[in-house]
Amino acid sequence: MHLSETVNTGFFFLAPWIIFAPVVGLLVNIIFGGWFLKRSWGEAAVGTVASLASGIAFAVSALLAWSLSAAHGEVVVVPFAEWIHIGSLQLDWTFRVDTLSVTMMLAVSGVGTLIHIYAIGYMHEDVRFKKDEKRYQRFFVFMNLFITMMMLLVSSDSYLMLFVGWEGVGLCSFLLIGFWYDMDTLGRPSWANSNAANKAFIANRIGDFGFLIAGFIMFWAFGSFQFDEVFTQVGAIAPGIITAITLFMLVGVTGKSAQIPLYVWLPDAMAGPTPVSALIHAATMVTAGVYLVTRSAPLYSTVPAAQYVVALTGALTALFAATIAVGQYDIKKVLAYSTISQLGFMVAAVGMGAYVAGMFHLVTHAFFKALLFLSAGSVILGLERGHHHLSHHEGHQGHEGSHHEEVRRTEPVEVFDPGDMRNMGGLRKTMPVTFWLYVFGTLALAGIFPFAGFWSKDEILLDASLHYPDIYWILTLAAFLTAFYMGRQIWMVFFGEPRHEAAAHAEESKPIITIPLMVLAALALLGGGLNLPGAHTLGHWLEHTLGEIEVPEFSLMVAGVSTALALAAIGISWLVYGRNPLKAEQKDPLKKPLGFLFTGMENKWWVDEGYKWLILDNYVRLSKFLAEVIDWRFWHDWFHEKIIAGTYNWLSNIALNKYADQQGIDAFANGLGEWTKEVSASLRRVQNGFVRSYALSVLLGVVLILGYLLLK
Amino acid sequence: MVPEIYYITLSAILFTMGALGVLARRNALIIFMSVELMLNAANLAFVSFANTFQQLDGQIIVFFVIAVAAAEVAVGLALIVAIFRSKHSIDVDQMSNLKG
Amino acid sequence: MTVDLILFLILALVSVATAAGMLLSRNAVYSALFLVLNFASIAVFYLLLGAPFIAMAQITVYAGAIMVLFLFVIMLLGAEQLARIKVLPWQRPLAIGLAAALVAETAYLLIVRAAPSAGIVPPAETVNTLGELQNLGMALFNQYLLPFEVTSVLLLVAMIGAIVLTKREKGERE
């Protein structure tokens, strides 16, 4: 390690620890976790180690941020190790500490730490509900691995190292979506979760393919992966090439950040435990695409056409996902589509060149979406507790048993989905803390003053209104829908009467779960302070990395319109869902007036089915064609069997076998053998066992030798 | 003085008769005696040559041959006794177990 | 015809006759006795050829010891005569044929190719010294000392071998 050469002030030498703290944490949990879990304090120990690892990463990030501000935001590069040295390619493992990466580090490790703490309590109940307590250890190992990989992603100094982290978080996402790989959310044997994990992995693979192509073109054009080297050459490269790079990179972004057309994996990713949904699939990993675009700002800024494509993709995604969210019943699915929608906002923002607004929304979204997800997890836990309480009273003793297999078989026939909002209602009374936390998150997401979402969303809308009116209107509509579906969720979940026994008996969660939520709620309330209009703290902070940034004037009109629309949406949702609370078994009241539209929203606009019809079925058909016709009938039946095998058989049967082998070699070899046998059979009689015969042959020898000597 | 060639001729005749005995008789003892006869025929030739060339070596060889013959007879007769004990016969034609 | 020659012819006749007798006797005892006669006649030849020591050895060792041993074994085994069985019918004619061939070859060698010693001139008349026992002893114990000693070992081994072969194994029944 040669840290001290370039780093002489501040805490920059600590930079590697943002990665190695979680690595140490996960190693400790791998090695000692099983030993811990045999003890009564085991889960606390495992969780504490993991949280501490993440917390240390956060502390280091904070120190880096402090050092950076002391150094006036100058980029600091901390070389760590040699990585790839091939020919002209000199790539080292280097930590890049600048204002952008530090912002991401703080968001990732900060939210990550809170979620780790929350998960201590959540997983305690989850592993018991799913009846496999050993997976507790594995969960925290994966979580720490995720923090490691995410840190690697944001701290990298080159596209290639960023890609390593990019793939690493994809792997963690896969592992954690499929965390309960052999059962569904209710603990019944099923491969649904592992299918969801595969779906996420494959969809991401398509995106990564685009990213790789972008990387190849980049290396071909720039001869380097290193950020600064690439960015300084931008002017010398043809815009066409940069357009290609940026658009292929966009494919990667749509995969990782769940944009049209590759967003389909994210709703299914809710199969993972709720802390995973909150951390990976809402707050951090999915923002990697936004980060990538922001990081590549010098590239995007030179090609406005590509920028517009990015912005449009984001805006359309924002609207499209918002419509689907309106029609969902699963509490986490609503949030998942909401996440896609909000990611669309961010992508649209960075696409428009409003990098600060995008990053700002990224950070605030991390706060309130993590809050919402975790609160939803708390709601689900509460319902599970209520259900457990209920079945316990009804005499389902099986739930208490420790015989896992038996329990699974005797699962009640009645299927209770604790995540279905149609089973909820009236939770305001039974889970008051969670209720208020959820309300905070909702207001922040809906963009109500003075919550964080108001400021960040408003800034995106402001930028859009100045440069891209079409995108502005799409996003405004999406914001309206956002407020509507969040209002719908609040009314359905927390108001009205319980629509299921379990909801009536739901219990509030423990402080280990609610306290991190309170922290997040405070952040959701105050997060806007990061970049208040006028002060633009975050903007000036990021300017050190992104260069001079245009700061639009705060527009009361834009803010007013969006707030009014949000309030109106909440009002409408109250009219639809709040005034006349949903009854058990009742259809959604929107179904009648919206008709076909609502059916579409409910069924996610049949995108999955469409993909299946358009891509999967054709792919299967193509594969069948290739397998049956091309491979089997053509290559195997005709080419292989007829041509090659036939020729060979003919050659070997007729030419070689019959003539050369049977009549030539065999005849000779067999003849030799036969001849030897015959000769031996006749010679055998000589060996007759009579001594006198042998003596006779001796005499014969004497006579012959003597005769030879005489006649010589 | 009898010409040497007479002795050699006699030796050859005796040797051939001994060989004939070995080949024609089945009695192991008589085969043995025929072998002795052949040895003697050879001895006769040796002594005859010793006389012709006035060299003692011929006689020395005969001396050794007699000694070896004595040893041979001792062992051979012991063998015949051993064989007789197991087969109750000294017919060499009945000892044909090594037939191929 | 010198006396020597006459004596030789008579003795040759005797030796051939006794050899034939040995061959043709059905009784093994007769064969042995014929052989003793044959050995005696050969001993006389040795005397004629100026080898008195060999002649004595012939009489004592062969005609005496060895032939007594033969007779002893014949009597011991009671195997004077064998049953008349013909196992190898062509053995005898073949043997006779080969013997005839051998005789023919020898005759050719001796008569047609002339006497092998014809070209060799015997040294001066030193016949007297050759028969002296002293000379024989000198040669035996100087020039042929090692073979002599080896012969003694050979006889010892033969003695042991004979004992081992004829000795009954422990527990072996007759």
mmCIF file of N, CA and C in Angstrom, chain B residues 2-86:
data_model
loop_
_atom_site.group_PDB
_atom_site.id
_atom_site.type_symbol
_atom_site.label_atom_id
_atom_site.label_comp_id
_atom_site.label_asym_id
_atom_site.label_seq_id
_atom_site.Cartn_x
_atom_site.Cartn_y
_atom_site.Cartn_z
ATOM 1 N N VAL B 2 49.180 -104.275 -31.543
ATOM 2 C CA VAL B 2 47.904 -104.218 -32.283
ATOM 3 C C VAL B 2 47.688 -102.781 -32.769
ATOM 4 N N PRO B 3 47.337 -102.636 -34.025
ATOM 5 C CA PRO B 3 47.110 -101.258 -34.518
ATOM 6 C C PRO B 3 45.998 -100.562 -33.717
ATOM 7 N N GLU B 4 46.251 -99.303 -33.578
ATOM 8 C CA GLU B 4 45.320 -98.493 -32.770
ATOM 9 C C GLU B 4 43.903 -98.540 -33.323
ATOM 10 N N ILE B 5 43.801 -98.569 -34.638
ATOM 11 C CA ILE B 5 42.495 -98.492 -35.264
ATOM 12 C C ILE B 5 41.609 -99.661 -34.861
ATOM 13 N N TYR B 6 42.206 -100.802 -34.507
ATOM 14 C CA TYR B 6 41.388 -101.940 -34.072
ATOM 15 C C TYR B 6 40.653 -101.612 -32.789
ATOM 16 N N TYR B 7 41.431 -101.015 -31.891
ATOM 17 C CA TYR B 7 40.817 -100.634 -30.610
ATOM 18 C C TYR B 7 39.678 -99.626 -30.819
ATOM 19 N N ILE B 8 39.954 -98.679 -31.708
ATOM 20 C CA ILE B 8 38.933 -97.658 -31.934
ATOM 21 C C ILE B 8 37.689 -98.305 -32.502
ATOM 22 N N THR B 9 37.882 -99.211 -33.427
ATOM 23 C CA THR B 9 36.740 -99.898 -34.020
ATOM 24 C C THR B 9 35.963 -100.641 -32.951
ATOM 25 N N LEU B 10 36.702 -101.376 -32.123
ATOM 26 C CA LEU B 10 36.032 -102.128 -31.050
ATOM 27 C C LEU B 10 35.268 -101.160 -30.148
ATOM 28 N N SER B 11 35.907 -100.059 -29.838
ATOM 29 C CA SER B 11 35.259 -99.069 -28.968
ATOM 30 C C SER B 11 33.972 -98.573 -29.603
ATOM 31 N N ALA B 12 34.024 -98.295 -30.905
ATOM 32 C CA ALA B 12 32.834 -97.811 -31.590
ATOM 33 C C ALA B 12 31.731 -98.843 -31.542
ATOM 34 N N ILE B 13 32.097 -100.109 -31.772
ATOM 35 C CA ILE B 13 31.085 -101.176 -31.759
ATOM 36 C C ILE B 13 30.443 -101.258 -30.382
ATOM 37 N N LEU B 14 31.281 -101.247 -29.363
ATOM 38 C CA LEU B 14 30.738 -101.361 -28.013
ATOM 39 C C LEU B 14 29.848 -100.145 -27.677
ATOM 40 N N PHE B 15 30.308 -98.987 -28.119
ATOM 41 C CA PHE B 15 29.543 -97.777 -27.829
ATOM 42 C C PHE B 15 28.164 -97.860 -28.476
ATOM 43 N N THR B 16 28.146 -98.291 -29.761
ATOM 44 C CA THR B 16 26.890 -98.390 -30.482
ATOM 45 C C THR B 16 25.980 -99.402 -29.814
ATOM 46 N N MET B 17 26.552 -100.522 -29.371
ATOM 47 C CA MET B 17 25.731 -101.516 -28.694
ATOM 48 C C MET B 17 25.153 -100.939 -27.406
ATOM 49 N N GLY B 18 25.967 -100.158 -26.704
ATOM 50 C CA GLY B 18 25.459 -99.521 -25.478
ATOM 51 C C GLY B 18 24.309 -98.581 -25.804
ATOM 52 N N ALA B 19 24.506 -97.791 -26.848
ATOM 53 C CA ALA B 19 23.445 -96.848 -27.226
ATOM 54 C C ALA B 19 22.182 -97.608 -27.589
ATOM 55 N N LEU B 20 22.385 -98.677 -28.328
ATOM 56 C CA LEU B 20 21.248 -99.509 -28.707
ATOM 57 C C LEU B 20 20.520 -100.016 -27.475
ATOM 58 N N GLY B 21 21.275 -100.396 -26.506
ATOM 59 C CA GLY B 21 20.673 -100.879 -25.265
ATOM 60 C C GLY B 21 19.859 -99.788 -24.585
ATOM 61 N N VAL B 22 20.431 -98.614 -24.541
ATOM 62 C CA VAL B 22 19.696 -97.512 -23.899
ATOM 63 C C VAL B 22 18.371 -97.305 -24.603
ATOM 64 N N LEU B 23 18.409 -97.387 -25.945
ATOM 65 C CA LEU B 23 17.204 -97.054 -26.694
ATOM 66 C C LEU B 23 16.208 -98.195 -26.710
ATOM 67 N N ALA B 24 16.689 -99.412 -26.708
ATOM 68 C CA ALA B 24 15.796 -100.524 -26.994
ATOM 69 C C ALA B 24 15.230 -101.162 -25.737
ATOM 70 N N ARG B 25 15.910 -101.104 -24.638
ATOM 71 C CA ARG B 25 15.408 -101.792 -23.444
ATOM 72 C C ARG B 25 14.545 -100.892 -22.593
ATOM 73 N N ARG B 26 13.581 -101.558 -21.889
ATOM 74 C CA ARG B 26 12.694 -100.765 -21.059
ATOM 75 C C ARG B 26 13.101 -100.812 -19.594
ATOM 76 N N ASN B 27 13.877 -101.803 -19.270
ATOM 77 C CA ASN B 27 14.274 -101.961 -17.877
ATOM 78 C C ASN B 27 15.290 -100.898 -17.516
ATOM 79 N N ALA B 28 14.951 -100.091 -16.512
ATOM 80 C CA ALA B 28 15.822 -98.980 -16.149
ATOM 81 C C ALA B 28 17.204 -99.462 -15.759
ATOM 82 N N LEU B 29 17.294 -100.623 -15.113
ATOM 83 C CA LEU B 29 18.608 -101.135 -14.687
ATOM 84 C C LEU B 29 19.459 -101.488 -15.883
ATOM 85 N N ILE B 30 18.823 -102.095 -16.866
ATOM 86 C CA ILE B 30 19.606 -102.493 -18.039
ATOM 87 C C ILE B 30 20.030 -101.270 -18.825
ATOM 88 N N ILE B 31 19.143 -100.256 -18.858
ATOM 89 C CA ILE B 31 19.526 -99.000 -19.512
ATOM 90 C C ILE B 31 20.758 -98.421 -18.823
ATOM 91 N N PHE B 32 20.735 -98.531 -17.518
ATOM 92 C CA PHE B 32 21.889 -98.067 -16.745
ATOM 93 C C PHE B 32 23.159 -98.832 -17.110
ATOM 94 N N MET B 33 23.005 -100.132 -17.193
ATOM 95 C CA MET B 33 24.183 -100.958 -17.547
ATOM 96 C C MET B 33 24.685 -100.606 -18.927
ATOM 97 N N SER B 34 23.736 -100.315 -19.842
ATOM 98 C CA SER B 34 24.152 -99.949 -21.194
ATOM 99 C C SER B 34 24.941 -98.659 -21.164
ATOM 100 N N VAL B 35 24.499 -97.736 -20.312
ATOM 101 C CA VAL B 35 25.253 -96.490 -20.177
ATOM 102 C C VAL B 35 26.672 -96.792 -19.721
ATOM 103 N N GLU B 36 26.790 -97.741 -18.747
ATOM 104 C CA GLU B 36 28.135 -98.110 -18.279
ATOM 105 C C GLU B 36 28.963 -98.680 -19.418
ATOM 106 N N LEU B 37 28.281 -99.451 -20.247
ATOM 107 C CA LEU B 37 28.989 -100.047 -21.385
ATOM 108 C C LEU B 37 29.521 -98.943 -22.308
ATOM 109 N N MET B 38 28.682 -97.929 -22.533
ATOM 110 C CA MET B 38 29.122 -96.823 -23.390
ATOM 111 C C MET B 38 30.315 -96.111 -22.762
ATOM 112 N N LEU B 39 30.256 -95.915 -21.460
ATOM 113 C CA LEU B 39 31.382 -95.277 -20.776
ATOM 114 C C LEU B 39 32.660 -96.091 -20.982
ATOM 115 N N ASN B 40 32.527 -97.374 -20.855
ATOM 116 C CA ASN B 40 33.710 -98.226 -21.012
ATOM 117 C C ASN B 40 34.264 -98.184 -22.411
ATOM 118 N N ALA B 41 33.341 -98.127 -23.386
ATOM 119 C CA ALA B 41 33.821 -98.036 -24.764
ATOM 120 C C ALA B 41 34.645 -96.777 -24.943
ATOM 121 N N ALA B 42 34.131 -95.694 -24.367
ATOM 122 C CA ALA B 42 34.877 -94.439 -24.472
ATOM 123 C C ALA B 42 36.217 -94.555 -23.760
ATOM 124 N N ASN B 43 36.208 -95.169 -22.574
ATOM 125 C CA ASN B 43 37.456 -95.344 -21.812
ATOM 126 C C ASN B 43 38.480 -96.116 -22.637
ATOM 127 N N LEU B 44 37.982 -97.136 -23.307
ATOM 128 C CA LEU B 44 38.887 -97.959 -24.109
ATOM 129 C C LEU B 44 39.584 -97.103 -25.165
ATOM 130 N N ALA B 45 38.777 -96.253 -25.807
ATOM 131 C CA ALA B 45 39.372 -95.376 -26.825
ATOM 132 C C ALA B 45 40.408 -94.446 -26.202
ATOM 133 N N PHE B 46 40.088 -93.895 -25.030
ATOM 134 C CA PHE B 46 41.035 -93.002 -24.354
ATOM 135 C C PHE B 46 42.361 -93.682 -24.083
ATOM 136 N N VAL B 47 42.256 -94.869 -23.499
ATOM 137 C CA VAL B 47 43.501 -95.578 -23.152
ATOM 138 C C VAL B 47 44.297 -95.910 -24.409
ATOM 139 N N SER B 48 43.575 -96.268 -25.438
ATOM 140 C CA SER B 48 44.243 -96.592 -26.690
ATOM 141 C C SER B 48 45.004 -95.379 -27.214
ATOM 142 N N PHE B 49 44.329 -94.217 -27.196
ATOM 143 C CA PHE B 49 45.020 -93.004 -27.658
ATOM 144 C C PHE B 49 46.208 -92.680 -26.762
ATOM 145 N N ALA B 50 46.051 -92.858 -25.457
ATOM 146 C CA ALA B 50 47.166 -92.591 -24.542
ATOM 147 C C ALA B 50 48.376 -93.451 -24.923
ATOM 148 N N ASN B 51 48.071 -94.661 -25.258
ATOM 149 C CA ASN B 51 49.170 -95.554 -25.645
ATOM 150 C C ASN B 51 49.813 -95.099 -26.938
ATOM 151 N N THR B 52 48.990 -94.727 -27.896
ATOM 152 C CA THR B 52 49.524 -94.318 -29.190
ATOM 153 C C THR B 52 50.417 -93.094 -29.064
ATOM 154 N N PHE B 53 49.897 -92.097 -28.320
ATOM 155 C CA PHE B 53 50.629 -90.826 -28.251
ATOM 156 C C PHE B 53 51.583 -90.754 -27.076
ATOM 157 N N GLN B 54 51.625 -91.824 -26.306
ATOM 158 C CA GLN B 54 52.536 -91.859 -25.156
ATOM 159 C C GLN B 54 52.283 -90.672 -24.230
ATOM 160 N N GLN B 55 51.021 -90.395 -23.989
ATOM 161 C CA GLN B 55 50.662 -89.305 -23.091
ATOM 162 C C GLN B 55 49.840 -89.886 -21.946
ATOM 163 N N LEU B 56 50.123 -89.426 -20.718
ATOM 164 C CA LEU B 56 49.428 -89.950 -19.552
ATOM 165 C C LEU B 56 48.004 -89.383 -19.426
ATOM 166 N N ASP B 57 47.745 -88.291 -20.118
ATOM 167 C CA ASP B 57 46.461 -87.589 -19.930
ATOM 168 C C ASP B 57 45.275 -88.501 -20.210
ATOM 169 N N GLY B 58 45.381 -89.321 -21.187
ATOM 170 C CA GLY B 58 44.293 -90.237 -21.519
ATOM 171 C C GLY B 58 43.949 -91.124 -20.344
ATOM 172 N N GLN B 59 44.968 -91.670 -19.716
ATOM 173 C CA GLN B 59 44.717 -92.527 -18.556
ATOM 174 C C GLN B 59 44.103 -91.746 -17.396
ATOM 175 N N ILE B 60 44.575 -90.518 -17.245
ATOM 176 C CA ILE B 60 44.036 -89.693 -16.146
ATOM 177 C C ILE B 60 42.544 -89.476 -16.348
ATOM 178 N N ILE B 61 42.177 -89.186 -17.599
ATOM 179 C CA ILE B 61 40.759 -88.963 -17.904
ATOM 180 C C ILE B 61 39.972 -90.217 -17.543
ATOM 181 N N VAL B 62 40.477 -91.356 -17.929
ATOM 182 C CA VAL B 62 39.787 -92.611 -17.629
ATOM 183 C C VAL B 62 39.611 -92.762 -16.115
ATOM 184 N N PHE B 63 40.649 -92.396 -15.410
ATOM 185 C CA PHE B 63 40.582 -92.471 -13.952
ATOM 186 C C PHE B 63 39.409 -91.637 -13.429
ATOM 187 N N PHE B 64 39.313 -90.434 -13.960
ATOM 188 C CA PHE B 64 38.214 -89.558 -13.508
ATOM 189 C C PHE B 64 36.879 -90.116 -13.932
ATOM 190 N N VAL B 65 36.823 -90.640 -15.154
ATOM 191 C CA VAL B 65 35.545 -91.175 -15.642
ATOM 192 C C VAL B 65 35.072 -92.294 -14.731
ATOM 193 N N ILE B 66 36.000 -93.129 -14.306
ATOM 194 C CA ILE B 66 35.611 -94.222 -13.418
ATOM 195 C C ILE B 66 35.020 -93.658 -12.121
ATOM 196 N N ALA B 67 35.692 -92.629 -11.611
ATOM 197 C CA ALA B 67 35.203 -92.036 -10.366
ATOM 198 C C ALA B 67 33.810 -91.456 -10.564
ATOM 199 N N VAL B 68 33.640 -90.713 -11.668
ATOM 200 C CA VAL B 68 32.333 -90.106 -11.921
ATOM 201 C C VAL B 68 31.286 -91.195 -12.122
ATOM 202 N N ALA B 69 31.663 -92.267 -12.802
ATOM 203 C CA ALA B 69 30.719 -93.354 -13.036
ATOM 204 C C ALA B 69 30.268 -93.942 -11.725
ATOM 205 N N ALA B 70 31.223 -94.081 -10.829
ATOM 206 C CA ALA B 70 30.850 -94.623 -9.517
ATOM 207 C C ALA B 70 29.814 -93.718 -8.856
ATOM 208 N N ALA B 71 30.073 -92.407 -8.889
ATOM 209 C CA ALA B 71 29.121 -91.470 -8.284
ATOM 210 C C ALA B 71 27.783 -91.570 -8.985
ATOM 211 N N GLU B 72 27.832 -91.616 -10.281
ATOM 212 C CA GLU B 72 26.610 -91.650 -11.072
ATOM 213 C C GLU B 72 25.797 -92.886 -10.743
ATOM 214 N N VAL B 73 26.468 -93.996 -10.641
ATOM 215 C CA VAL B 73 25.764 -95.231 -10.325
ATOM 216 C C VAL B 73 25.128 -95.142 -8.947
ATOM 217 N N ALA B 74 25.877 -94.569 -8.004
ATOM 218 C CA ALA B 74 25.336 -94.470 -6.649
ATOM 219 C C ALA B 74 24.041 -93.648 -6.665
ATOM 220 N N VAL B 75 24.089 -92.480 -7.293
ATOM 221 C CA VAL B 75 22.900 -91.622 -7.314
ATOM 222 C C VAL B 75 21.817 -92.240 -8.163
ATOM 223 N N GLY B 76 22.195 -92.744 -9.336
ATOM 224 C CA GLY B 76 21.198 -93.300 -10.256
ATOM 225 C C GLY B 76 20.446 -94.456 -9.636
ATOM 226 N N LEU B 77 21.187 -95.370 -8.996
ATOM 227 C CA LEU B 77 20.500 -96.499 -8.383
ATOM 228 C C LEU B 77 19.604 -96.031 -7.243
ATOM 229 N N ALA B 78 20.046 -95.010 -6.532
ATOM 230 C CA ALA B 78 19.182 -94.464 -5.473
ATOM 231 C C ALA B 78 17.893 -93.931 -6.074
ATOM 232 N N LEU B 79 18.032 -93.264 -7.224
ATOM 233 C CA LEU B 79 16.832 -92.749 -7.896
ATOM 234 C C LEU B 79 15.909 -93.879 -8.291
ATOM 235 N N ILE B 80 16.513 -94.924 -8.839
ATOM 236 C CA ILE B 80 15.679 -96.048 -9.273
ATOM 237 C C ILE B 80 14.950 -96.654 -8.092
ATOM 238 N N VAL B 81 15.648 -96.763 -6.992
ATOM 239 C CA VAL B 81 14.989 -97.297 -5.791
ATOM 240 C C VAL B 81 13.837 -96.392 -5.378
ATOM 241 N N ALA B 82 14.083 -95.067 -5.434
ATOM 242 C CA ALA B 82 13.017 -94.140 -5.018
ATOM 243 C C ALA B 82 11.827 -94.248 -5.957
ATOM 244 N N ILE B 83 12.122 -94.344 -7.252
ATOM 245 C CA ILE B 83 11.011 -94.444 -8.222
ATOM 246 C C ILE B 83 10.242 -95.747 -7.999
ATOM 247 N N PHE B 84 10.970 -96.779 -7.819
ATOM 248 C CA PHE B 84 10.325 -98.080 -7.617
ATOM 249 C C PHE B 84 9.412 -98.050 -6.397
ATOM 250 N N ARG B 85 9.852 -97.321 -5.421
ATOM 251 C CA ARG B 85 9.063 -97.266 -4.206
ATOM 252 C C ARG B 85 7.702 -96.611 -4.466
ATOM 253 N N SER B 86 7.675 -95.630 -5.360
ATOM 254 C CA SER B 86 6.388 -94.959 -5.588
ATOM 255 C C SER B 86 5.594 -95.611 -6.707
#
